[in-house]
Amino acid sequence: MIAACDGASKGNPGPAAWAWVVADAQGRPERWEAGPLGTATNNIAELTALQELLESTDPGAAIEVRMDSQYAMNAVTKWLPGWKRNGWKTSAGKPVANRDLVTRIDALLSGRTVTFVYVPAHQVDGDPLNALADQAASEAAVTQQAAGTLHGSPLPTPAPSRASGSRSGGGTAAKKATGAPRAGATIRARFAGRCHCGKPYAAKDMIAKNPNGWGHPECRSAPA
């Protein structure tokens, strides 16, 4: 089984969400899910995404998990044994952050065959499953609504990727790399603005083109 998971936080801490995508052996997405977290940090969102993925998949099946969070991956593959030995203290003697999530993930990993693969985010020719999970988490963080296969939601459209070394977060950069965005496509806002729904969006939030201008992805088909 091949899967990817990701978390998003608009402000870190700020409106946050988690998402995962499960694919078949050929890498074709089969099902996905995303859920809101209210206000949370990016690290909490990343760990929650992994927890939700493990809870939603067959523990008897070997699974490859693709992630772009080195923190979440290292927490459960490298740092965890040392934290346990030190009484859940870091090497600096401080309490381990997000211990409840790490403990839950540790229990979910017990007896399972799980391979973790780090994949850089937002790269041209990057991992397509990670791109889907990233977009799903980002949109759920904005809407604070659950989405996914069981909700009848269509697969999200990943934002345009950027080449390694390019500046992040600019709608202009995305246009130069990929051409003019197609109708309904999502990009990261270069500047803060206001959607036609009346609510604002921040710089680097995901936005989409609609007949009334740029706004929240969920407002693409909403009337002005």
Coordinates of N, CA and C in Angstrom, one line a residue:
M1 N 0.8 -1.2 0.0 CA 0.0 0.0 0.0 C 0.9 1.2 0.0
I2 N 0.5 2.2 -0.8 CA 1.3 3.5 -0.9 C 0.4 4.6 -0.4
A3 N 0.9 5.5 0.4 CA 0.1 6.5 1.0 C 1.0 7.8 1.2
A4 N 0.3 8.9 1.3 CA 1.0 10.1 1.7 C 0.1 10.9 2.7
C5 N 0.7 11.6 3.6 CA -0.1 12.4 4.6 C 0.6 13.7 4.8
D6 N -0.2 14.7 5.2 CA 0.3 16.1 5.3 C -0.6 16.9 6.2
G7 N 0.0 17.9 6.8 CA -0.7 18.8 7.7 C -0.5 20.2 7.2
A8 N -1.4 21.1 7.6 CA -1.3 22.5 7.3 C -1.7 23.4 8.4
S9 N -1.1 24.5 8.6 CA -1.5 25.5 9.6 C -1.3 26.9 9.0
K10 N -2.4 27.6 9.0 CA -2.3 29.0 8.4 C -2.0 30.0 9.5
G11 N -0.7 30.1 9.8 CA -0.3 31.0 10.8 C 0.7 30.4 11.8
N12 N 0.6 29.1 12.0 CA 1.5 28.3 12.9 C 1.9 29.0 14.2
P13 N 1.0 29.0 15.2 CA -0.4 28.4 15.1 C -1.4 29.2 14.4
G14 N -2.4 28.6 13.9 CA -3.5 29.2 13.2 C -4.5 28.1 12.7
P15 N -5.4 28.5 11.9 CA -6.4 27.4 11.4 C -5.6 26.3 10.8
A16 N -5.9 25.1 11.2 CA -5.0 23.9 10.8 C -5.9 22.8 10.4
A17 N -5.3 21.8 9.7 CA -6.0 20.6 9.3 C -5.0 19.5 8.9
W18 N -5.5 18.3 8.7 CA -4.7 17.2 8.3 C -5.3 16.5 7.1
A19 N -4.5 15.7 6.4 CA -5.0 15.0 5.2 C -4.2 13.8 4.9
W20 N -4.8 12.8 4.3 CA -4.0 11.6 3.8 C -4.6 11.2 2.5
V21 N -3.8 10.5 1.7 CA -4.2 9.9 0.4 C -3.7 8.5 0.4
V22 N -4.5 7.5 0.0 CA -4.0 6.2 -0.2 C -4.2 5.8 -1.7
A23 N -3.1 5.2 -2.2 CA -3.1 4.8 -3.6 C -3.0 3.3 -3.8
D24 N -3.2 2.9 -5.0 CA -3.0 1.4 -5.3 C -1.6 1.2 -5.6
A25 N -1.2 0.0 -6.0 CA 0.2 -0.4 -6.2 C 0.8 0.4 -7.4
Q26 N 0.0 1.0 -8.3 CA 0.5 1.8 -9.4 C 0.6 3.2 -9.0
G27 N 0.2 3.6 -7.8 CA 0.3 5.0 -7.4 C -0.9 5.8 -7.7
R28 N -2.0 5.1 -8.2 CA -3.3 5.9 -8.5 C -4.1 6.1 -7.2
P29 N -4.4 7.3 -6.9 CA -5.2 7.6 -5.7 C -6.5 6.8 -5.7
E30 N -6.8 6.1 -4.5 CA -8.0 5.4 -4.4 C -9.0 6.0 -3.4
R31 N -8.4 6.6 -2.3 CA -9.3 7.2 -1.3 C -8.5 8.3 -0.6
W32 N -9.2 9.2 0.0 CA -8.5 10.3 0.7 C -9.4 10.9 1.8
E33 N -8.8 11.6 2.7 CA -9.6 12.2 3.8 C -8.9 13.4 4.3
A34 N -9.6 14.4 4.7 CA -9.0 15.6 5.3 C -10.0 16.0 6.5
G35 N -9.4 16.6 7.5 CA -10.2 17.0 8.6 C -9.6 18.3 9.3
P36 N -10.5 19.1 9.9 CA -10.1 20.4 10.5 C -9.6 20.1 11.9
L37 N -8.7 21.0 12.4 CA -8.2 20.9 13.8 C -8.4 22.2 14.6
G38 N -9.1 23.2 14.0 CA -9.3 24.4 14.7 C -7.9 25.2 14.7
T39 N -7.5 25.7 15.8 CA -6.2 26.4 15.9 C -5.2 25.5 16.4
A40 N -4.1 25.3 15.6 CA -3.1 24.3 16.0 C -1.8 24.7 15.3
T41 N -0.7 24.1 15.7 CA 0.6 24.3 15.0 C 0.7 23.4 13.8
N42 N 1.7 23.7 13.0 CA 2.0 22.8 11.9 C 2.5 21.4 12.3
N43 N 3.3 21.3 13.4 CA 3.8 20.0 13.8 C 2.6 19.2 14.3
I44 N 1.6 19.8 15.0 CA 0.5 19.0 15.5 C -0.3 18.5 14.3
A45 N -0.5 19.3 13.2 CA -1.2 18.9 12.0 C -0.5 17.8 11.3
E46 N 0.9 17.9 11.2 CA 1.6 16.8 10.6 C 1.5 15.5 11.3
L47 N 1.6 15.5 12.6 CA 1.5 14.3 13.4 C 0.1 13.7 13.4
T48 N -0.9 14.6 13.4 CA -2.3 14.1 13.4 C -2.6 13.5 12.0
A49 N -2.0 14.0 10.9 CA -2.2 13.4 9.6 C -1.7 12.0 9.6
L50 N -0.5 11.8 10.2 CA 0.1 10.4 10.3 C -0.8 9.5 11.1
Q51 N -1.2 10.0 12.3 CA -2.1 9.2 13.1 C -3.4 8.8 12.4
E52 N -4.0 9.8 11.8 CA -5.3 9.5 11.1 C -5.1 8.5 9.9
L53 N -3.9 8.6 9.2 CA -3.6 7.6 8.2 C -3.5 6.2 8.7
L54 N -2.7 6.1 9.8 CA -2.5 4.7 10.4 C -3.8 4.2 11.0
E55 N -4.7 5.0 11.5 CA -5.9 4.5 12.1 C -6.9 4.1 11.0
S56 N -6.7 4.6 9.8 CA -7.7 4.4 8.7 C -7.2 3.3 7.7
T57 N -6.1 2.7 8.0 CA -5.6 1.6 7.0 C -5.4 0.3 7.8
D58 N -5.4 -0.8 7.0 CA -5.3 -2.1 7.5 C -4.0 -2.3 8.2
P59 N -3.9 -2.6 9.5 CA -2.7 -2.8 10.2 C -1.9 -4.1 9.7
G60 N -2.6 -5.0 9.0 CA -2.0 -6.2 8.5 C -1.3 -6.0 7.2
A61 N -1.5 -4.8 6.5 CA -0.9 -4.6 5.2 C 0.3 -3.7 5.3
A62 N 1.4 -4.1 4.6 CA 2.6 -3.3 4.6 C 2.2 -1.9 3.9
I63 N 2.8 -0.9 4.4 CA 2.5 0.4 3.8 C 3.7 1.3 3.7
E64 N 3.8 2.0 2.6 CA 4.8 3.0 2.4 C 4.2 4.4 2.6
V65 N 4.7 5.2 3.6 CA 4.2 6.5 3.9 C 5.1 7.6 3.4
R66 N 4.6 8.4 2.5 CA 5.4 9.5 2.0 C 5.0 10.8 2.7
M67 N 6.0 11.5 3.2 CA 5.8 12.7 4.0 C 6.8 13.8 3.6
D68 N 6.4 15.1 3.8 CA 7.3 16.1 3.6 C 7.7 16.8 4.9
S69 N 7.3 16.2 6.0 CA 7.6 16.8 7.3 C 8.7 15.9 7.9
Q70 N 9.9 16.5 8.0 CA 11.0 15.8 8.6 C 10.8 15.7 10.1
Y71 N 10.2 16.7 10.7 CA 9.9 16.7 12.1 C 9.1 15.5 12.5
A72 N 7.9 15.3 11.8 CA 7.0 14.2 12.1 C 7.7 12.8 11.9
M73 N 8.4 12.7 10.8 CA 9.1 11.5 10.5 C 10.2 11.2 11.5
N74 N 11.0 12.1 11.8 CA 12.1 11.9 12.7 C 11.6 11.6 14.1
A75 N 10.5 12.3 14.5 CA 9.9 12.1 15.8 C 9.6 10.6 16.1
V76 N 9.0 9.9 15.1 CA 8.6 8.6 15.3 C 9.6 7.5 14.8
T77 N 10.6 7.9 14.1 CA 11.6 6.9 13.6 C 13.0 7.1 14.3
K78 N 13.3 8.3 14.7 CA 14.7 8.5 15.2 C 14.7 8.9 16.7
W79 N 13.9 9.9 17.0 CA 14.0 10.5 18.4 C 13.2 9.7 19.4
L80 N 12.2 8.9 19.0 CA 11.3 8.3 19.9 C 12.0 7.4 20.9
P81 N 12.9 6.5 20.5 CA 13.6 5.6 21.5 C 14.3 6.4 22.5
G82 N 15.0 7.5 22.2 CA 15.7 8.3 23.1 C 14.8 9.0 24.1
W83 N 13.7 9.5 23.6 CA 12.7 10.1 24.5 C 12.2 9.1 25.5
K84 N 11.9 7.9 25.1 CA 11.5 6.9 26.1 C 12.5 6.6 27.1
R85 N 13.8 6.5 26.7 CA 14.8 6.2 27.7 C 15.0 7.4 28.7
N86 N 14.8 8.6 28.2 CA 15.0 9.8 29.0 C 13.7 10.2 29.8
G87 N 12.7 9.3 29.9 CA 11.5 9.6 30.6 C 10.7 10.7 29.9
W88 N 10.7 10.7 28.6 CA 9.9 11.6 27.7 C 10.5 13.0 27.9
K89 N 11.8 13.1 28.0 CA 12.5 14.4 28.0 C 13.4 14.5 26.8
T90 N 13.6 15.6 26.3 CA 14.5 15.8 25.1 C 15.9 15.8 25.7
S91 N 16.9 15.9 24.7 CA 18.3 15.9 25.1 C 18.6 17.1 26.0
A92 N 17.8 18.2 25.8 CA 18.0 19.4 26.6 C 17.3 19.3 28.0
G93 N 16.6 18.2 28.2 CA 16.0 18.0 29.5 C 14.6 18.6 29.5
K94 N 14.0 19.0 28.4 CA 12.7 19.6 28.4 C 11.7 18.5 28.0
P95 N 10.4 18.7 28.5 CA 9.4 17.8 28.1 C 9.2 17.7 26.6
V96 N 8.9 16.5 26.1 CA 8.7 16.3 24.7 C 7.4 16.9 24.2
A97 N 7.5 17.7 23.2 CA 6.3 18.4 22.7 C 5.4 17.4 22.0
N98 N 4.1 17.5 22.1 CA 3.1 16.7 21.4 C 3.2 15.2 21.8
R99 N 3.6 15.0 23.1 CA 3.8 13.6 23.5 C 2.6 12.7 23.3
D100 N 1.4 13.3 23.5 CA 0.2 12.4 23.3 C 0.1 11.9 21.9
L101 N 0.4 12.7 20.9 CA 0.3 12.3 19.6 C 1.4 11.3 19.2
V102 N 2.6 11.6 19.7 CA 3.7 10.7 19.4 C 3.5 9.3 20.1
T103 N 2.9 9.3 21.3 CA 2.6 8.0 22.0 C 1.6 7.2 21.2
R104 N 0.5 7.9 20.7 CA -0.5 7.2 20.0 C 0.1 6.6 18.7
I105 N 0.9 7.4 18.0 CA 1.5 6.9 16.7 C 2.4 5.7 17.0
D106 N 3.1 5.8 18.1 CA 4.0 4.7 18.5 C 3.2 3.4 18.7
A107 N 2.0 3.5 19.3 CA 1.2 2.3 19.5 C 0.6 1.8 18.2
L108 N 0.3 2.7 17.3 CA -0.2 2.3 16.0 C 0.8 1.7 15.1
L109 N 2.1 2.0 15.3 CA 3.2 1.4 14.5 C 3.5 0.0 15.0
S110 N 3.2 -0.3 16.3 CA 3.6 -1.6 16.9 C 3.0 -2.7 16.0
G111 N 3.9 -3.6 15.6 CA 3.5 -4.8 14.9 C 3.2 -4.6 13.4
R112 N 3.4 -3.3 12.9 CA 3.1 -3.0 11.5 C 4.3 -2.9 10.7
T113 N 4.2 -3.2 9.4 CA 5.3 -3.0 8.5 C 5.1 -1.6 7.8
V114 N 5.8 -0.6 8.3 CA 5.7 0.7 7.7 C 7.0 1.3 7.3
T115 N 7.1 1.7 6.0 CA 8.3 2.3 5.5 C 8.0 3.8 5.3
F116 N 8.9 4.6 5.8 CA 8.7 6.1 5.7 C 9.6 6.6 4.6
V117 N 9.1 7.5 3.7 CA 9.9 8.0 2.6 C 9.7 9.6 2.7
Y118 N 10.8 10.3 2.8 CA 10.7 11.7 2.8 C 10.7 12.2 1.4
V119 N 9.7 13.1 1.1 CA 9.6 13.7 -0.2 C 9.5 15.2 -0.1
P120 N 10.4 16.0 -0.7 CA 10.3 17.5 -0.6 C 8.9 18.0 -1.1
A121 N 8.4 19.0 -0.5 CA 7.1 19.5 -0.9 C 7.3 20.6 -2.0
H122 N 6.2 20.7 -2.8 CA 6.1 21.8 -3.8 C 7.2 21.9 -4.8
Q123 N 7.6 20.7 -5.3 CA 8.7 20.7 -6.3 C 8.2 20.2 -7.6
V124 N 8.7 20.8 -8.7 CA 8.4 20.4 -10.0 C 8.8 18.9 -10.1
D125 N 7.9 18.1 -10.7 CA 8.1 16.6 -10.8 C 8.2 16.0 -9.4
G126 N 7.6 16.6 -8.4 CA 7.6 16.1 -7.1 C 6.6 14.9 -6.9
D127 N 6.4 14.4 -5.7 CA 5.6 13.3 -5.5 C 4.1 13.7 -5.7
P128 N 3.3 13.1 -6.6 CA 1.9 13.5 -6.8 C 1.0 13.2 -5.6
L129 N 1.3 12.1 -4.9 CA 0.4 11.8 -3.7 C 0.6 12.9 -2.6
N130 N 1.9 13.3 -2.4 CA 2.1 14.3 -1.4 C 1.5 15.6 -1.8
A131 N 1.5 15.9 -3.1 CA 0.9 17.2 -3.6 C -0.6 17.2 -3.3
L132 N -1.2 16.0 -3.5 CA -2.7 15.9 -3.2 C -2.9 16.1 -1.7
A133 N -2.1 15.4 -0.9 CA -2.3 15.5 0.6 C -2.1 16.9 1.0
D134 N -1.1 17.6 0.5 CA -0.8 19.0 0.8 C -1.9 19.9 0.5
Q135 N -2.5 19.7 -0.7 CA -3.6 20.6 -1.1 C -4.8 20.3 -0.3
A136 N -5.1 19.0 0.0 CA -6.3 18.7 0.8 C -6.2 19.3 2.2
A137 N -5.0 19.2 2.8 CA -4.8 19.8 4.1 C -5.0 21.3 4.1
S138 N -4.4 21.9 3.1 CA -4.5 23.4 3.0 C -5.9 23.8 2.8
E139 N -6.7 23.2 2.0 CA -8.1 23.6 1.8 C -8.9 23.4 3.0
A140 N -8.6 22.2 3.7 CA -9.4 21.9 4.9 C -9.0 22.9 6.0
A141 N -7.8 23.4 6.1 CA -7.4 24.4 7.0 C -8.1 25.7 6.8
V142 N -8.4 26.1 5.5 CA -9.1 27.3 5.2 C -10.6 27.2 5.5
T143 N -11.2 26.0 5.1 CA -12.6 25.9 5.2 C -13.0 25.4 6.6
Q144 N -12.1 24.7 7.3 CA -12.4 24.1 8.6 C -13.6 23.1 8.5
Q145 N -13.6 22.4 7.3 CA -14.6 21.4 7.1 C -13.9 20.1 6.6
A146 N -14.5 19.0 7.1 CA -14.0 17.7 6.6 C -14.3 17.4 5.2
A147 N -13.5 16.7 4.5 CA -13.7 16.4 3.1 C -13.0 15.0 2.8
G148 N -13.3 14.4 1.7 CA -12.7 13.2 1.3 C -13.6 12.2 0.6
T149 N -13.2 11.0 0.3 CA -13.9 10.1 -0.4 C -15.3 9.8 0.2
L150 N -15.3 9.6 1.5 CA -16.6 9.2 2.2 C -17.5 10.4 2.2
H151 N -17.0 11.6 2.0 CA -17.9 12.8 1.9 C -18.4 13.1 0.5
G152 N -17.9 12.3 -0.5 CA -18.2 12.5 -1.9 C -17.5 13.6 -2.5
S153 N -16.3 14.0 -1.9 CA -15.6 15.2 -2.4 C -14.7 14.7 -3.6
P154 N -14.6 15.6 -4.6 CA -13.6 15.3 -5.7 C -12.2 15.5 -5.2
L155 N -11.2 14.8 -5.8 CA -9.9 15.0 -5.5 C -9.5 16.5 -5.6
P156 N -8.7 17.0 -4.7 CA -8.3 18.4 -4.8 C -7.3 18.6 -6.0
T157 N -7.2 19.8 -6.5 CA -6.3 20.0 -7.6 C -5.0 20.6 -7.0
P158 N -3.9 19.9 -7.0 CA -2.7 20.5 -6.4 C -2.3 21.8 -6.9
A159 N -1.7 22.7 -6.1 CA -1.3 24.0 -6.5 C -0.1 23.8 -7.5
P160 N 0.2 24.8 -8.3 CA 1.4 24.7 -9.2 C 2.6 24.5 -8.4
S161 N 3.5 23.6 -8.8 CA 4.8 23.4 -8.1 C 5.8 24.4 -8.5
R162 N 6.9 24.5 -7.8 CA 8.0 25.4 -8.1 C 9.3 24.7 -8.2
A163 N 10.2 25.2 -9.0 CA 11.5 24.5 -9.1 C 12.3 24.7 -7.9
S164 N 13.2 23.8 -7.6 CA 14.1 23.9 -6.5 C 14.8 25.2 -6.5
G165 N 14.9 25.9 -5.4 CA 15.7 27.1 -5.3 C 14.9 28.4 -5.7
S166 N 13.6 28.2 -6.2 CA 12.8 29.4 -6.5 C 12.2 30.0 -5.2
R167 N 11.8 31.2 -5.3 CA 11.2 31.8 -4.1 C 9.8 31.2 -3.9
S168 N 9.4 31.0 -2.7 CA 8.1 30.4 -2.4 C 7.0 31.4 -2.2
G169 N 5.8 30.9 -2.4 CA 4.6 31.6 -2.0 C 4.1 32.7 -3.0
G170 N 4.7 32.9 -4.1 CA 4.2 34.0 -5.0 C 3.4 33.5 -6.1
G171 N 2.2 34.1 -6.3 CA 1.3 33.8 -7.4 C 2.0 34.1 -8.7
T172 N 2.8 35.2 -8.7 CA 3.5 35.6 -10.0 C 4.5 34.5 -10.4
A173 N 5.2 34.0 -9.4 CA 6.2 32.9 -9.7 C 5.5 31.7 -10.2
A174 N 4.4 31.4 -9.7 CA 3.6 30.2 -10.1 C 3.2 30.4 -11.6
K175 N 2.8 31.6 -11.9 CA 2.3 31.9 -13.3 C 3.5 31.8 -14.3
K176 N 4.7 32.3 -13.9 CA 5.8 32.2 -14.8 C 6.3 30.7 -15.0
A177 N 6.1 29.9 -13.9 CA 6.6 28.5 -14.1 C 5.6 27.7 -14.8
T178 N 4.3 28.0 -14.8 CA 3.4 27.1 -15.3 C 2.5 27.7 -16.4
G179 N 2.7 29.0 -16.7 CA 1.8 29.7 -17.5 C 0.6 30.3 -16.7
A180 N -0.3 31.0 -17.4 CA -1.5 31.5 -16.7 C -2.3 30.4 -16.1
P181 N -2.7 30.6 -14.8 CA -3.5 29.5 -14.2 C -4.8 29.3 -14.9
R182 N -5.1 28.0 -15.1 CA -6.4 27.6 -15.7 C -7.5 28.0 -14.8
A183 N -8.7 28.1 -15.4 CA -9.9 28.4 -14.6 C -10.1 27.4 -13.5
G184 N -10.3 27.9 -12.3 CA -10.5 27.0 -11.2 C -9.3 26.5 -10.5
A185 N -8.1 26.7 -11.1 CA -6.9 26.2 -10.5 C -6.5 27.0 -9.2
T186 N -5.8 26.4 -8.4 CA -5.4 27.1 -7.1 C -3.9 27.4 -7.1
I187 N -3.6 28.6 -6.5 CA -2.2 29.0 -6.4 C -2.1 29.6 -5.0
R188 N -0.8 29.9 -4.6 CA -0.6 30.6 -3.3 C -0.6 32.1 -3.5
A189 N -1.4 32.8 -2.7 CA -1.5 34.2 -2.9 C -0.2 34.9 -2.6
R190 N 0.1 35.9 -3.5 CA 1.4 36.6 -3.2 C 1.1 37.7 -2.2
F191 N -0.1 38.3 -2.2 CA -0.5 39.3 -1.2 C -1.8 38.9 -0.6
A192 N -2.1 39.5 0.6 CA -3.3 39.3 1.3 C -4.4 40.0 0.4
G193 N -5.6 39.5 0.5 CA -6.8 40.1 -0.2 C -8.1 39.7 0.4
R194 N -9.1 40.0 -0.3 CA -10.5 39.7 0.2 C -11.3 38.9 -0.9
C195 N -11.9 37.8 -0.5 CA -12.7 37.0 -1.4 C -14.1 37.7 -1.6
H196 N -14.8 37.3 -2.6 CA -16.1 37.9 -2.8 C -17.1 37.5 -1.8
C197 N -16.7 36.4 -1.0 CA -17.6 36.0 0.1 C -17.6 37.0 1.3
G198 N -16.6 38.0 1.2 CA -16.5 39.0 2.2 C -15.4 38.7 3.2
K199 N -14.9 37.5 3.2 CA -13.8 37.2 4.2 C -12.4 37.3 3.6
P200 N -11.4 37.7 4.4 CA -10.1 37.9 3.8 C -9.3 36.6 3.6
Y201 N -8.3 36.7 2.9 CA -7.3 35.6 2.8 C -5.9 36.2 3.0
A202 N -5.0 35.4 3.5 CA -3.6 36.0 3.8 C -2.7 35.6 2.7
A203 N -1.6 36.4 2.7 CA -0.5 36.0 1.8 C 0.0 34.6 2.0
K204 N 0.2 33.8 0.9 CA 0.6 32.4 0.9 C -0.6 31.5 1.2
D205 N -1.8 32.0 1.4 CA -2.9 31.1 1.5 C -3.2 30.6 0.1
M206 N -3.9 29.4 0.0 CA -4.3 28.9 -1.3 C -5.6 29.7 -1.8
I207 N -5.5 30.2 -3.0 CA -6.6 30.9 -3.6 C -6.9 30.4 -5.0
A208 N -8.1 30.7 -5.5 CA -8.5 30.2 -6.8 C -9.2 31.3 -7.6
K209 N -9.0 31.2 -8.9 CA -9.7 32.2 -9.8 C -11.1 31.8 -10.0
N210 N -12.0 32.8 -9.9 CA -13.5 32.6 -10.1 C -14.0 33.7 -10.9
P211 N -15.2 33.7 -11.4 CA -15.8 34.8 -12.2 C -15.7 36.1 -11.5
N212 N -15.6 36.2 -10.2 CA -15.6 37.4 -9.5 C -14.2 37.9 -9.1
G213 N -13.2 37.1 -9.5 CA -11.8 37.5 -9.2 C -11.2 36.3 -8.4
W214 N -10.1 36.7 -7.6 CA -9.5 35.7 -6.8 C -10.1 35.6 -5.4
G215 N -10.2 34.3 -4.9 CA -10.8 34.1 -3.6 C -10.5 32.7 -3.1
H216 N -11.2 32.3 -2.0 CA -11.0 31.0 -1.4 C -11.4 29.9 -2.4
P217 N -10.6 28.8 -2.3 CA -10.9 27.7 -3.2 C -12.4 27.2 -3.1
E218 N -12.9 27.2 -1.9 CA -14.3 26.7 -1.7 C -15.3 27.7 -2.2
C219 N -14.9 28.9 -2.6 CA -15.9 29.9 -3.1 C -15.8 29.9 -4.7
R220 N -15.2 29.0 -5.3 CA -15.0 29.0 -6.8 C -16.4 29.0 -7.5
S221 N -17.3 28.2 -6.9 CA -18.7 28.1 -7.6 C -19.7 28.9 -6.8
A222 N -19.4 29.6 -5.7 CA -20.4 30.3 -4.9 C -20.7 31.6 -5.6
P223 N -22.0 32.0 -5.6 CA -22.4 33.3 -6.2 C -21.8 34.5 -5.5
A224 N -21.6 35.6 -6.2 CA -21.1 36.8 -5.5 C -22.1 37.4 -4.6

